[in-house]
mmCIF file of C-alpha atoms and ligand atoms in Angstrom:
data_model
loop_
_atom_site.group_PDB
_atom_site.id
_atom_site.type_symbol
_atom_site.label_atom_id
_atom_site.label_comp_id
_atom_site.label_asym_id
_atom_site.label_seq_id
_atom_site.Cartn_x
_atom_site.Cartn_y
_atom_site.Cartn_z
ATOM 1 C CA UNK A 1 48.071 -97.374 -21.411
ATOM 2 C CA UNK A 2 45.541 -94.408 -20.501
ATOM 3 C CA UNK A 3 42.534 -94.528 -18.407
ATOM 4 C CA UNK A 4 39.586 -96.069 -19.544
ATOM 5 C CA UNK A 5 37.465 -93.476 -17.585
ATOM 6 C CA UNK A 6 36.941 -91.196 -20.927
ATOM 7 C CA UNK A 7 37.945 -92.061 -24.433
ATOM 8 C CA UNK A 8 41.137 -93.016 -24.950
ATOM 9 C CA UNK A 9 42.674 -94.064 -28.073
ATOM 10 C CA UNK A 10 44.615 -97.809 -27.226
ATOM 11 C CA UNK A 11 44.943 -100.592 -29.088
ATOM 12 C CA UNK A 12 44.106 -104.188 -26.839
ATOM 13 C CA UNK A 13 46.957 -106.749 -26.947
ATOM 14 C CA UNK A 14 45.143 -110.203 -27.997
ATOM 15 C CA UNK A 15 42.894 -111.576 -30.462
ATOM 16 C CA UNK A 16 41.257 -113.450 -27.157
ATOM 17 C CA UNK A 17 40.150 -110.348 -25.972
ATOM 18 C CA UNK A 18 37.083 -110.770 -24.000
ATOM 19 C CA UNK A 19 34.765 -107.711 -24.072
ATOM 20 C CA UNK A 20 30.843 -107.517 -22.480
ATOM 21 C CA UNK A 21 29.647 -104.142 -23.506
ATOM 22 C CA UNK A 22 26.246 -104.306 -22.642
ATOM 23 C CA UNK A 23 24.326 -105.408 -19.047
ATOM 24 C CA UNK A 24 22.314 -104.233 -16.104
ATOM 25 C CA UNK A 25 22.353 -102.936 -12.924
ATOM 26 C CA UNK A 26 19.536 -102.665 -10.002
ATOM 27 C CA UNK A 27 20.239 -98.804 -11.171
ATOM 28 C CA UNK A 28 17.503 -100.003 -14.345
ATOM 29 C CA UNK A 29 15.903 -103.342 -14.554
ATOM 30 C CA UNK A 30 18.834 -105.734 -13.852
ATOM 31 C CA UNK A 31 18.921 -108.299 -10.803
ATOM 32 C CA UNK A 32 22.105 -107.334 -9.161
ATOM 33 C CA UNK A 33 23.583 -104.462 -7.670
ATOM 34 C CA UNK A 34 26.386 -102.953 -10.172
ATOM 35 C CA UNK A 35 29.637 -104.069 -7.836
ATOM 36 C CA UNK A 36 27.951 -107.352 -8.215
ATOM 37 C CA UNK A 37 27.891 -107.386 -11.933
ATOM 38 C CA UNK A 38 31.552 -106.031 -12.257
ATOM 39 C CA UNK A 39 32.959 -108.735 -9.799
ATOM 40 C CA UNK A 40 30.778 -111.326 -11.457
ATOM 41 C CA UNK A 41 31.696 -110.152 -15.208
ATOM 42 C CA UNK A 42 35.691 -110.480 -13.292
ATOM 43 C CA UNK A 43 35.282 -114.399 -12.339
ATOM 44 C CA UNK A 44 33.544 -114.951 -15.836
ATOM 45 C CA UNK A 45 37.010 -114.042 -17.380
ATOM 46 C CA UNK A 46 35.959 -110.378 -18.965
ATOM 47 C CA UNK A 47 38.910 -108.283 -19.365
ATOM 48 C CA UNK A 48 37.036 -104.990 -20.288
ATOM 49 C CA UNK A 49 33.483 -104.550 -19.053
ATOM 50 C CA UNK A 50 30.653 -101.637 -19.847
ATOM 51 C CA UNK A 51 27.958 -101.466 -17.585
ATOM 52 C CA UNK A 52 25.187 -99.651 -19.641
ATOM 53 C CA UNK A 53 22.343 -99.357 -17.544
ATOM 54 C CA UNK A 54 19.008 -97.626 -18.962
ATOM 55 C CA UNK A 55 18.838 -94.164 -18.945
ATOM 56 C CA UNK A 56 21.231 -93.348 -15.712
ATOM 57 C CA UNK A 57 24.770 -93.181 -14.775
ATOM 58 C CA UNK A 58 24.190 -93.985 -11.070
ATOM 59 C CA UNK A 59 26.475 -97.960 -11.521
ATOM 60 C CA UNK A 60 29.505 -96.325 -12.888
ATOM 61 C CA UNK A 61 31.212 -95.584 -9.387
ATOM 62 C CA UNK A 62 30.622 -98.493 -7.906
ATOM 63 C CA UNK A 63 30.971 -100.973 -10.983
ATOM 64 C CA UNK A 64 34.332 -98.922 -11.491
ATOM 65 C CA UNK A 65 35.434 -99.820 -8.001
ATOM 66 C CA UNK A 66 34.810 -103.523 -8.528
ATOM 67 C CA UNK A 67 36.303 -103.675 -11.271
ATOM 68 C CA UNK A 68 39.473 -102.080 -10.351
ATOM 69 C CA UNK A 69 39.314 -104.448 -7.321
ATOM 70 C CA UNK A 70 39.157 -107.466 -9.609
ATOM 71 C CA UNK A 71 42.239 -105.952 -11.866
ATOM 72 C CA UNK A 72 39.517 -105.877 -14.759
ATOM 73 C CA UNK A 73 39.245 -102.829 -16.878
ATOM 74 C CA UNK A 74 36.194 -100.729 -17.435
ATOM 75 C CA UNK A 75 34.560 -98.281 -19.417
ATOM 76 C CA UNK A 76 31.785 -96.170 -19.123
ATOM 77 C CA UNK A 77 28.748 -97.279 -20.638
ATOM 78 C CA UNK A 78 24.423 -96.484 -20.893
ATOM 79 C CA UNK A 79 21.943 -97.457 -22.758
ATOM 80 C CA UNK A 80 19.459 -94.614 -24.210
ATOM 81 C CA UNK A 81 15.856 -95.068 -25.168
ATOM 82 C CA UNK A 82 15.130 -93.385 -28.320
ATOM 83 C CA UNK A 83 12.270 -93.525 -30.530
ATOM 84 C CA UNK A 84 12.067 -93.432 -34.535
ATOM 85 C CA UNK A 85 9.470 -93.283 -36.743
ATOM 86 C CA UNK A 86 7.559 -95.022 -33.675
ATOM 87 C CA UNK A 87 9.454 -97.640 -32.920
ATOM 88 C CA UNK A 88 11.390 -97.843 -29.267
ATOM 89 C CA UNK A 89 15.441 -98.166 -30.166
ATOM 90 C CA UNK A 90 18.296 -98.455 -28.095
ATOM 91 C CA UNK A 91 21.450 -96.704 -28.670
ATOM 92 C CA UNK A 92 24.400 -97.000 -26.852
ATOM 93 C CA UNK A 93 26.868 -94.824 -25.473
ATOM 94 C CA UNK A 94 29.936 -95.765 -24.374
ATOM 95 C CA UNK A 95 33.881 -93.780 -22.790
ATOM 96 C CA UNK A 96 31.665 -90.514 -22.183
ATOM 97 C CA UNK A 97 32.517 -88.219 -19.231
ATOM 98 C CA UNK A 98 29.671 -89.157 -17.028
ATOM 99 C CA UNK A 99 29.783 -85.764 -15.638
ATOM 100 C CA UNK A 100 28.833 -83.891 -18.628
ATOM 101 C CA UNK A 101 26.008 -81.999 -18.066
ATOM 102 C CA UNK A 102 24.296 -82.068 -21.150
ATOM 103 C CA UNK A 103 24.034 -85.821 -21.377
ATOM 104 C CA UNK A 104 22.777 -85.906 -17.248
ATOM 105 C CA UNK A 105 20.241 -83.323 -17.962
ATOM 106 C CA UNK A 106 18.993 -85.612 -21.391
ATOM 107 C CA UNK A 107 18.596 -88.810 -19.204
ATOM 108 C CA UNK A 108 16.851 -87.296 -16.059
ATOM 109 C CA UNK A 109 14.597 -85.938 -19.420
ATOM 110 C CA UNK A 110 13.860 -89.138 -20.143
ATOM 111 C CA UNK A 111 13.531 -90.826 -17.185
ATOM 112 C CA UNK A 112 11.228 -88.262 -15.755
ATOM 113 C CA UNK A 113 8.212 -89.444 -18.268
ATOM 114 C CA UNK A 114 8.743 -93.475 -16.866
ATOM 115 C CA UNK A 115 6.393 -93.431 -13.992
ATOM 116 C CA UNK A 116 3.657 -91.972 -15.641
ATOM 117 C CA UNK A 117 4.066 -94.806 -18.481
ATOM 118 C CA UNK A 118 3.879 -97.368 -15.927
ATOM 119 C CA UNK A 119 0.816 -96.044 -14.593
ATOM 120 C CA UNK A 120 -0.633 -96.179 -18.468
ATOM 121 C CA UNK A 121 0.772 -100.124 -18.758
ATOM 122 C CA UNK A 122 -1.408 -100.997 -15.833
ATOM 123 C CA UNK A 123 -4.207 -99.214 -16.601
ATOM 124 C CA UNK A 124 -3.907 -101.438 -19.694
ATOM 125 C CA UNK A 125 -3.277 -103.915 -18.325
ATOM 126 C CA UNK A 126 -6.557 -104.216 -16.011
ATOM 127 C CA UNK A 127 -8.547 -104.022 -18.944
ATOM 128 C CA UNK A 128 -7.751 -107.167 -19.559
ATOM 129 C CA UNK A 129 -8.172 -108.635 -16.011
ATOM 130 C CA UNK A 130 -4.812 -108.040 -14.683
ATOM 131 C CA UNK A 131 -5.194 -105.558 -11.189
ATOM 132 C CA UNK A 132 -1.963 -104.213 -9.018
ATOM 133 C CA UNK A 133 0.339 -104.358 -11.297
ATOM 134 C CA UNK A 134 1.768 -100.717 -11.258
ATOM 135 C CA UNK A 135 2.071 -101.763 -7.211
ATOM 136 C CA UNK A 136 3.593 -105.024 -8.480
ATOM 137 C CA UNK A 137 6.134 -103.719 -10.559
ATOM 138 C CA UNK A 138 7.414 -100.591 -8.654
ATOM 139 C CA UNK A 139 7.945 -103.194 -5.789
ATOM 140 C CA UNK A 140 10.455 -104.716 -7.988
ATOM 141 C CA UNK A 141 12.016 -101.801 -9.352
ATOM 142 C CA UNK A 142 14.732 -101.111 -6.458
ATOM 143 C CA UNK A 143 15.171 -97.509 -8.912
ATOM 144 C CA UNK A 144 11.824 -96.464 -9.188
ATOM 145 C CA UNK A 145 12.479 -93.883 -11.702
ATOM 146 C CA UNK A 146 13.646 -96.449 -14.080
ATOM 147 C CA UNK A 147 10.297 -98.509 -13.787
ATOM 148 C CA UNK A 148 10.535 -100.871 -16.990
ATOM 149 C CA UNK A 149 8.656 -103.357 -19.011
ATOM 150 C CA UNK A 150 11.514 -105.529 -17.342
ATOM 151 C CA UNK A 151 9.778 -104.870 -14.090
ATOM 152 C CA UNK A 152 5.927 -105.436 -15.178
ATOM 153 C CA UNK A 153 7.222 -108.706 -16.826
ATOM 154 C CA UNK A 154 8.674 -110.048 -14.070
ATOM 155 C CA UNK A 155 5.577 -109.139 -12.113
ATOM 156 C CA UNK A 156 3.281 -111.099 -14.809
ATOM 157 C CA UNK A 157 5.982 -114.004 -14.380
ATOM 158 C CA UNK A 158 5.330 -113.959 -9.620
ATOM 159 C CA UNK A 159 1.790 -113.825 -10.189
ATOM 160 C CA UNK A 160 1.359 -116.641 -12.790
ATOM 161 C CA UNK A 161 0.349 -114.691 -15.664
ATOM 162 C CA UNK A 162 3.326 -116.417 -17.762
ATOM 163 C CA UNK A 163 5.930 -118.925 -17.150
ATOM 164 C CA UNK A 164 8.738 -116.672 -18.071
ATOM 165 C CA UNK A 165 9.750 -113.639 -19.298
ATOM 166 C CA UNK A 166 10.197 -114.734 -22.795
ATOM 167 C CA UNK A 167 6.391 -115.882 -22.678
ATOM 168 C CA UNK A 168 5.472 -112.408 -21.237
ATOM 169 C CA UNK A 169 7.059 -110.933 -24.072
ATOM 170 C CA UNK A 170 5.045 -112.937 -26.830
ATOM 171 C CA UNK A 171 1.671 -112.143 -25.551
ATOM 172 C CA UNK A 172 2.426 -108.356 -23.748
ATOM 173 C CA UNK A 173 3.945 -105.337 -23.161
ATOM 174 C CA UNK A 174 4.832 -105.307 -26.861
ATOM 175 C CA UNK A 175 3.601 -102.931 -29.636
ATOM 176 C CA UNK A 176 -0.328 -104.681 -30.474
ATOM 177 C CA UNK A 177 -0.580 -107.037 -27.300
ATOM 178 C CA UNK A 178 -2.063 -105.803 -23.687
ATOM 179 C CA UNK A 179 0.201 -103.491 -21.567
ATOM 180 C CA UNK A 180 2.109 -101.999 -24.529
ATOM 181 C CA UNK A 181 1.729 -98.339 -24.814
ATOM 182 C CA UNK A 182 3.156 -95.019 -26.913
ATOM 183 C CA UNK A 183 5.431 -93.222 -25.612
ATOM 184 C CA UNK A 184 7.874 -90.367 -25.980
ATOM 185 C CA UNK A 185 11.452 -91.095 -25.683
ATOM 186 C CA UNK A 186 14.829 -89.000 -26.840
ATOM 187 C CA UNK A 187 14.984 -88.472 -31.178
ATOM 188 C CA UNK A 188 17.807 -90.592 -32.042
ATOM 189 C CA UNK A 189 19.485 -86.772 -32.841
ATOM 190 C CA UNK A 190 19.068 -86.203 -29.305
ATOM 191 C CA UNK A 191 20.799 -89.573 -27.703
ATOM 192 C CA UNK A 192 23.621 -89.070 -30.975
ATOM 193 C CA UNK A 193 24.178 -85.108 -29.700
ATOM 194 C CA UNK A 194 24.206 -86.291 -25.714
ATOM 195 C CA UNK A 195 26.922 -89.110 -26.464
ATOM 196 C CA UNK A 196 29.002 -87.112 -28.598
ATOM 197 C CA UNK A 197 29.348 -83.765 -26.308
ATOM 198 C CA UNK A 198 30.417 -85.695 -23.723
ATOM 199 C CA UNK A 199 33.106 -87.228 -25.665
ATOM 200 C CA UNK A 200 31.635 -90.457 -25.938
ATOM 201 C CA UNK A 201 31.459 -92.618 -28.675
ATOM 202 C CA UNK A 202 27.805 -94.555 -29.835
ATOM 203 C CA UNK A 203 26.740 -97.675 -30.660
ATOM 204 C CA UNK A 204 22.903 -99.130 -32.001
ATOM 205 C CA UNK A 205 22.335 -101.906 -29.560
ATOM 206 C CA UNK A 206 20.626 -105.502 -30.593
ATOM 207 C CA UNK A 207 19.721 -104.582 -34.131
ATOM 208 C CA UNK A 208 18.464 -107.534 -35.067
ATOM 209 C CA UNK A 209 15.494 -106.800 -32.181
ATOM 210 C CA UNK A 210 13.490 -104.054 -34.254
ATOM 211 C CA UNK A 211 10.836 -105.182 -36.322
ATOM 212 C CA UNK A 212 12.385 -103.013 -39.809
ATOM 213 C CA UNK A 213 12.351 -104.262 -42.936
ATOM 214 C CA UNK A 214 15.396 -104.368 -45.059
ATOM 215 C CA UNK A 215 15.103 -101.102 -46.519
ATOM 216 C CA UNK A 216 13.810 -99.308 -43.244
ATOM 217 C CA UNK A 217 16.758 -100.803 -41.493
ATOM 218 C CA UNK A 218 18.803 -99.724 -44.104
ATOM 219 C CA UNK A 219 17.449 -96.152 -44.032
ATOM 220 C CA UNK A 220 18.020 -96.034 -40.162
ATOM 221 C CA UNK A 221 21.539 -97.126 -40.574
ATOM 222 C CA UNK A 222 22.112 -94.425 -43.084
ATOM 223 C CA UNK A 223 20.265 -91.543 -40.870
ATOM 224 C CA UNK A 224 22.497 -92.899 -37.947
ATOM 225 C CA UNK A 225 25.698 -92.666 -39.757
ATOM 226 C CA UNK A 226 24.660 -89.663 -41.079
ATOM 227 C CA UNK A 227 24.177 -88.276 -37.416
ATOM 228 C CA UNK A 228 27.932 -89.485 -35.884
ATOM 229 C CA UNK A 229 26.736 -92.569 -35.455
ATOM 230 C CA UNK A 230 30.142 -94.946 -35.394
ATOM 231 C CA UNK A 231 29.186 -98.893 -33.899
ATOM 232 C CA UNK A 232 26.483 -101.217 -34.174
ATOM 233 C CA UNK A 233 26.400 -104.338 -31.576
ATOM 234 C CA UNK A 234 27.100 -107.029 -33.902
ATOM 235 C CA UNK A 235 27.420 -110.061 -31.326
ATOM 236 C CA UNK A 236 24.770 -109.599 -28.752
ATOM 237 C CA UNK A 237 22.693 -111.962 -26.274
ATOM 238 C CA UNK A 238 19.365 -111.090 -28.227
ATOM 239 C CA UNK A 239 20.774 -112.587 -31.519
ATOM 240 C CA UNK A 240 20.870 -115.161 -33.611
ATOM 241 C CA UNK A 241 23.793 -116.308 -36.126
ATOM 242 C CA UNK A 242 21.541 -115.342 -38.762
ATOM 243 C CA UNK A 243 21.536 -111.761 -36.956
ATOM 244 C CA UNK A 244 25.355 -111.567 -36.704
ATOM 245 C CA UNK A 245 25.875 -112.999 -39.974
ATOM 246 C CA UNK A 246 23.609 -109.938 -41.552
ATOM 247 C CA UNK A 247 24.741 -107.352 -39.122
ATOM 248 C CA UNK A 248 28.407 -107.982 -39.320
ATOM 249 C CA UNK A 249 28.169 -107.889 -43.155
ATOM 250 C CA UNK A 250 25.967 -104.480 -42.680
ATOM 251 C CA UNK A 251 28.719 -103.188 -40.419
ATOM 252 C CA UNK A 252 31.339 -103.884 -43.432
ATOM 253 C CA UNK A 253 29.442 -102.376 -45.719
ATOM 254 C CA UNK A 254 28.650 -98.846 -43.971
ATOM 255 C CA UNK A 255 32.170 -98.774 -41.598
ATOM 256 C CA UNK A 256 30.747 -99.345 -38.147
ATOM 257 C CA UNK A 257 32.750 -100.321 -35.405
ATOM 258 C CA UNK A 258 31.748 -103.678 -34.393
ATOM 259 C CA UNK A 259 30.547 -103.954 -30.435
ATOM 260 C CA UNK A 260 30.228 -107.512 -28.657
ATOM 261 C CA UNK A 261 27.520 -107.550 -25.943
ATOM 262 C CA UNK A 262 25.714 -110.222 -23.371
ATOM 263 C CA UNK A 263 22.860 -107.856 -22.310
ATOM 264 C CA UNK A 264 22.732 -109.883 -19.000
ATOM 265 C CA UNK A 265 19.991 -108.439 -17.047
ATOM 266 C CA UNK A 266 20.475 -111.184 -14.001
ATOM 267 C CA UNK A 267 21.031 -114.839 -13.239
ATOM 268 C CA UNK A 268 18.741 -117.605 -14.683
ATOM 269 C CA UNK A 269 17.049 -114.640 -16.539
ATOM 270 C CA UNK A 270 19.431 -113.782 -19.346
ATOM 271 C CA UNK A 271 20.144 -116.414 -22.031
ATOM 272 C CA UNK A 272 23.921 -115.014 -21.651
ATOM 273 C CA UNK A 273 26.071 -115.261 -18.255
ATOM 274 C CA UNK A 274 28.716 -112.336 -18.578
ATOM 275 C CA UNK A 275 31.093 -112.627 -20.947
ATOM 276 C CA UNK A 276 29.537 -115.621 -22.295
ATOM 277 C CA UNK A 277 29.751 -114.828 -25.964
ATOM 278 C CA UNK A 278 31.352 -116.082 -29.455
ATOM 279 C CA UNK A 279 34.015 -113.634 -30.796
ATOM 280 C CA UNK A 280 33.250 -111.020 -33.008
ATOM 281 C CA UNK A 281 33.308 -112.657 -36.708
ATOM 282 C CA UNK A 282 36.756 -111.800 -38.419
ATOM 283 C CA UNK A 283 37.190 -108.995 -40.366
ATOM 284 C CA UNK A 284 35.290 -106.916 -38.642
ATOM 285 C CA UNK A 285 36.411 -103.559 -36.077
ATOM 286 C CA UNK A 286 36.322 -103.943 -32.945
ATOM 287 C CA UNK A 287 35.223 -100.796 -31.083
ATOM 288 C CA UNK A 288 37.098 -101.596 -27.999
ATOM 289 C CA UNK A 289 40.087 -100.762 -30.525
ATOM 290 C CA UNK A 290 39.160 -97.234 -30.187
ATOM 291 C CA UNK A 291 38.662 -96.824 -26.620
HETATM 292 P P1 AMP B 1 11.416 -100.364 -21.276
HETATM 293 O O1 AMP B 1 12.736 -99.640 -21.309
HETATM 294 O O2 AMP B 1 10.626 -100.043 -20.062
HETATM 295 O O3 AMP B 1 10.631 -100.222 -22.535
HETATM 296 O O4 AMP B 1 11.745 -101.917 -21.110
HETATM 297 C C1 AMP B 1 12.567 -102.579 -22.009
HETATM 298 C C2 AMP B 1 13.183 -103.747 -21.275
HETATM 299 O O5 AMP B 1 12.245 -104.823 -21.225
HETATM 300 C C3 AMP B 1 14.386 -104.311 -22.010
HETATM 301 O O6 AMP B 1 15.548 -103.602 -21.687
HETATM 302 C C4 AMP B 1 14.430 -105.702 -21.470
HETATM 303 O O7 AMP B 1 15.003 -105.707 -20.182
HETATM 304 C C5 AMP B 1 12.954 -106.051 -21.324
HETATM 305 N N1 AMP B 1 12.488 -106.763 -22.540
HETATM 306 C C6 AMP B 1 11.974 -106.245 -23.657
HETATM 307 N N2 AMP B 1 11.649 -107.218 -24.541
HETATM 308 C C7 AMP B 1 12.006 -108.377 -23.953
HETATM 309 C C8 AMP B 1 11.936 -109.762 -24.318
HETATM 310 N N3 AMP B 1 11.433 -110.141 -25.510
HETATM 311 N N4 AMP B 1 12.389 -110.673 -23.451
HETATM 312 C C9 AMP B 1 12.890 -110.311 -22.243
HETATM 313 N N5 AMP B 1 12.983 -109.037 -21.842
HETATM 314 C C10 AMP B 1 12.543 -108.085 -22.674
HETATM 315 MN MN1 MN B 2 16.447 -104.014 -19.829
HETATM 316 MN MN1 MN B 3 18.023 -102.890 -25.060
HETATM 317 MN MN1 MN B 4 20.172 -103.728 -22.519
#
């Protein structure tokens, strides 16, 4: 078997293979530190775990020490903020060398432009009524460079703005409601380029989460496969069945690896605990298969 710390071809043993390829770290806008997440992806019964924090690397040490405490594999994971045709996407990236220098010098790219955003969600925000929150947030953000909506949510959440964050998320912070502003992220070229010269392989995460239409999702899928694009997140934590029903069928039809993912940000917040997941649907590719 070869190391998981860089792509490696290997094929897993079992059909009850459980894989979490996608949560969060205090390194972005997760609740616990990354050795916490490894151990408690471990006692959740994960056998290969990708921590793919937002737009940083700084987990992977210590999430790869947990894990190799726990006797659970690991492999290298992020999750990159892109934007196309206006609309904020995630892609992931996944059995990259994290020391490659063209994808640390993309992310610090990215990140750099975050805590100027946050200043431009408060300011909308206090237009309508709601003061400190820029304060509020980076007081929750133990990486300040990775301020997120995450962050501001959870702020609006303490001071009684919302019940929870799903509430936040109906009435702000998204594209049309109060505290939702433009900004520039990576080109979907860019994240594709990053990934792939540092030997890693991509995947889109939570599809079903962008507001395309058929034929825009479509054309997306096509540019991205067009670009090296190889996986698509197929079981994830934001989807329905309706959502892995259509995006396991879309994975068929264009040849993407399939990816399996809780996106647990933290305890009592995540609608998926580690690991927590229903198998991939049959026939599709697992892209664990290829790590
Ligand atoms: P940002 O990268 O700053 O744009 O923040 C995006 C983050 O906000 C996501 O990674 C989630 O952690 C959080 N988020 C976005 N939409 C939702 C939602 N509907 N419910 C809960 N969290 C969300
Ligand atoms: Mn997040
Ligand atoms: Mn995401
Ligand atoms: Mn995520």
């Amino acid at each position: 078997m070869r190391s998981l710390q860089f792509c490696a071809a290997h094929t897993w043993p079992s059909a009850v293979f459980n894989c979490d390829l996608h949560c969060h770290s205090t390194c972005s806008d997760g609740l616990l530190q990354a050795a916490a997440v490894a151990a408690r992806a471990a006692s959740n019964g994960v056998d290969l775990l990708a921590l793919t924090d937002h737009d940083n690397l700084d987990g992977l040490p210590a999430a790869r020490a947990a894990a190799e405490a726990a006797g659970m594999s690991l492999v290298n994971g992020v999750e990159i903020s892109i934007e196309w045709e206006s609309l904020q996407i995630h892609i992931l990236g996944y059995a990259f060398d994290p020391a490659d220098p063209a994808l640390n010098a993309g992310l610090a790219a990215i990140r750099s432009g975050r805590i100027d955003r946050a200043r431009r969600i408060s300011a909308e925000l206090e237009k309508v009524g709601i003061d400190g929150a820029f304060d509020g947030a980076m007081r929750l953000a133990a990486n300040p460079s990775l301020i997120s909506r995450a962050h501001f949510g959870r702020f609006l959440v303490d001071s009684g703005v919302r019940k929870d964050l799903r509430s936040v998320f109906e009435s702000y912070l998204v594209p049309g409601r109060p505290g939702y502003v433009d900004h520039r992220w990576a080109t979907l070229a860019d994240a594709l380029g990053w990934i792939s010269s540092a030997g890693g392989l991509a995947a889109v995460a939570h599809p079903g989460r962008y507001k395309l239409s058929r034929p825009d999702m479509r054309r997306f899928l096509a540019e991205y496969k067009d670009l090296g694009g190889r996986a698509i997140e197929v079981v994830s934590g934001s989807h329905t069945q309706e959502h892995v029903d259509t995006f396991g069928r879309l994975a068929r039809e264009y040849g993407f690896l399939a990816s399996r993912g809780s996106d647990f940000h933290g305890p009592g917040e995540s609608y998926f605990d580690l690991g927590q997941l229903a198998p991939l649907p049959d026939g599709l590719k697992p892209i664990w298969d290829v790590f």
